Amino acid sequence: MNKAWLYVALTSFFELVWIFGFNTATHWWHWIFIIGFIFVDFHYLTKACESLPTGTVYAIFAGIGTVGTSLMDVMFFGEHISIGKIFFIFLLVIGVAGLKIADGQDEKKALEGVKNDGLDSSILGSSK
Amino acid sequence: MGWILVFLAALSEFAGVIGLKKFSEKKTWVNGLLYYGGFGTAFFFLYNSFKYLQVSTAYAVWIGIGTAGAVLINMLFFGESKSTGRVVSLILIVIGVVGLKALS
């Protein structure tokens, strides 16, 4: 499970790398690296979806990409940060954290369900 | 014309997300084509919509429809959890993404 979240982190990171490249590329050979990073990015996106719900992974992927590009605009490209932007970044962070917690709970429930249906139920039942 | 392109970009993104789901389960050429082809086509349409619409507006609408659609498709057709915590978190993410993109 932790490995899957590592893949989510990696896909989000490489997404920001190629978006940065997209904004700063000046020579043709830069695009070779950018396309390379896009493939690395999609590789980790696929890996993340192998063990986490695709909807979760995709929403986080889009969310971190959006926060990352906004912060990049502020830090590297001299854009202004406004109260409105801070508010939406805050909402996104809550949403991503909430999703991680919610999926963790769903997974726990699913595991307990398996336990109760399986052999353990008699052992658990007798200890209660 | 601009909005038709954004709409086509969102539809292509849905295809890409279905491809992502299927490709992560089974690495076949067809699934890979749906995945990479879907996202590739989505970016192509989105990029062309920038000729008619403001970049931040087109981007915000596209990513909002795409993210919400990706989540709904996976809930409805691939049996992902519809728990309250998950739905609320996803709504926050979609509002956050659209709002932030609209402002930048």
Short mmCIF file of C-alpha atoms in Angstrom, two decimals, chain B:
data_model
loop_
_atom_site.label_atom_id
_atom_site.label_comp_id
_atom_site.label_asym_id
_atom_site.label_seq_id
_atom_site.Cartn_x
_atom_site.Cartn_y
_atom_site.Cartn_z
CA MET B 1 -15.57 26.37 -32.10
CA GLY B 2 -13.36 26.78 -29.04
CA TRP B 3 -15.86 25.07 -26.75
CA ILE B 4 -16.39 22.22 -29.19
CA LEU B 5 -12.63 21.59 -29.04
CA VAL B 6 -12.66 21.66 -25.21
CA PHE B 7 -15.59 19.21 -25.26
CA LEU B 8 -13.71 16.88 -27.64
CA ALA B 9 -10.62 17.20 -25.42
CA ALA B 10 -12.66 16.14 -22.38
CA LEU B 11 -14.15 13.15 -24.26
CA SER B 12 -10.65 12.07 -25.33
CA GLU B 13 -9.51 12.37 -21.74
CA PHE B 14 -12.32 10.00 -20.66
CA ALA B 15 -11.00 7.50 -23.23
CA GLY B 16 -7.50 8.03 -21.82
CA VAL B 17 -8.67 7.39 -18.25
CA ILE B 18 -10.53 4.21 -19.26
CA GLY B 19 -7.33 3.19 -21.05
CA LEU B 20 -5.32 3.97 -17.90
CA LYS B 21 -7.63 1.76 -15.82
CA LYS B 22 -7.56 -1.10 -18.33
CA PHE B 23 -3.83 -0.80 -19.06
CA SER B 24 -2.97 -0.92 -15.35
CA GLU B 25 -4.90 -4.19 -15.15
CA LYS B 26 -3.74 -5.74 -18.40
CA LYS B 27 -0.86 -4.57 -20.58
CA THR B 28 -2.23 -5.07 -24.08
CA TRP B 29 -1.62 -3.01 -27.22
CA VAL B 30 -5.30 -2.03 -27.45
CA ASN B 31 -5.38 -0.79 -23.86
CA GLY B 32 -2.09 1.03 -24.31
CA LEU B 33 -3.38 2.71 -27.46
CA LEU B 34 -6.59 3.81 -25.70
CA TYR B 35 -4.49 5.18 -22.81
CA TYR B 36 -1.73 7.04 -24.68
CA GLY B 37 -3.92 7.80 -27.70
CA GLY B 38 -6.69 9.18 -25.50
CA PHE B 39 -4.42 11.53 -23.56
CA GLY B 40 -2.46 12.48 -26.69
CA THR B 41 -5.68 13.41 -28.54
CA ALA B 42 -6.95 15.29 -25.47
CA PHE B 43 -3.85 17.50 -25.42
CA PHE B 44 -4.12 18.06 -29.17
CA PHE B 45 -7.72 19.31 -28.93
CA LEU B 46 -6.99 21.37 -25.81
CA TYR B 47 -3.97 23.02 -27.42
CA ASN B 48 -6.06 23.95 -30.45
CA SER B 49 -8.85 25.38 -28.29
CA PHE B 50 -6.33 27.97 -27.00
CA LYS B 51 -6.58 29.68 -30.40
CA TYR B 52 -10.19 30.59 -29.66
CA LEU B 53 -10.39 30.77 -25.86
CA GLN B 54 -8.36 32.17 -23.01
CA VAL B 55 -5.84 29.53 -21.88
CA SER B 56 -6.80 29.65 -18.18
CA THR B 57 -10.54 29.37 -18.94
CA ALA B 58 -10.19 26.49 -21.40
CA TYR B 59 -7.77 24.67 -19.09
CA ALA B 60 -10.01 25.09 -16.02
CA VAL B 61 -13.12 23.75 -17.77
CA TRP B 62 -11.23 20.86 -19.38
CA ILE B 63 -9.48 19.70 -16.23
CA GLY B 64 -12.66 20.06 -14.15
CA ILE B 65 -14.78 17.98 -16.55
CA GLY B 66 -11.95 15.51 -17.02
CA THR B 67 -11.23 14.91 -13.34
CA ALA B 68 -14.89 14.69 -12.33
CA GLY B 69 -15.58 12.42 -15.31
CA ALA B 70 -12.62 10.17 -14.51
CA VAL B 71 -13.87 9.70 -10.96
CA LEU B 72 -17.52 9.11 -12.00
CA ILE B 73 -16.56 6.61 -14.73
CA ASN B 74 -14.53 4.60 -12.21
CA MET B 75 -17.32 4.71 -9.61
CA LEU B 76 -20.12 3.78 -12.02
CA PHE B 77 -18.44 1.28 -14.32
CA PHE B 78 -15.48 -0.08 -12.38
CA GLY B 79 -17.06 -0.38 -8.93
CA GLU B 80 -14.89 2.07 -6.98
CA SER B 81 -15.96 3.14 -3.50
CA LYS B 82 -18.77 5.71 -3.20
CA SER B 83 -18.14 6.38 0.52
CA THR B 84 -19.05 9.86 1.79
CA GLY B 85 -15.46 10.70 2.75
CA ARG B 86 -14.27 9.83 -0.72
CA VAL B 87 -17.01 11.75 -2.54
CA VAL B 88 -16.52 14.88 -0.39
CA SER B 89 -12.73 14.79 -0.88
CA LEU B 90 -13.15 14.39 -4.63
CA ILE B 91 -15.57 17.34 -4.83
CA LEU B 92 -13.04 19.49 -2.92
CA ILE B 93 -10.32 18.49 -5.38
CA VAL B 94 -12.45 19.32 -8.42
CA ILE B 95 -13.47 22.73 -6.97
CA GLY B 96 -9.84 23.42 -6.06
CA VAL B 97 -8.50 22.47 -9.48
CA VAL B 98 -11.10 24.48 -11.40
CA GLY B 99 -10.76 27.52 -9.12
CA LEU B 100 -6.99 27.56 -9.21
CA LYS B 101 -6.81 27.08 -12.98
CA ALA B 102 -9.40 29.80 -13.52
CA LEU B 103 -7.31 32.28 -11.51
CA SER B 104 -3.99 31.57 -13.20
#
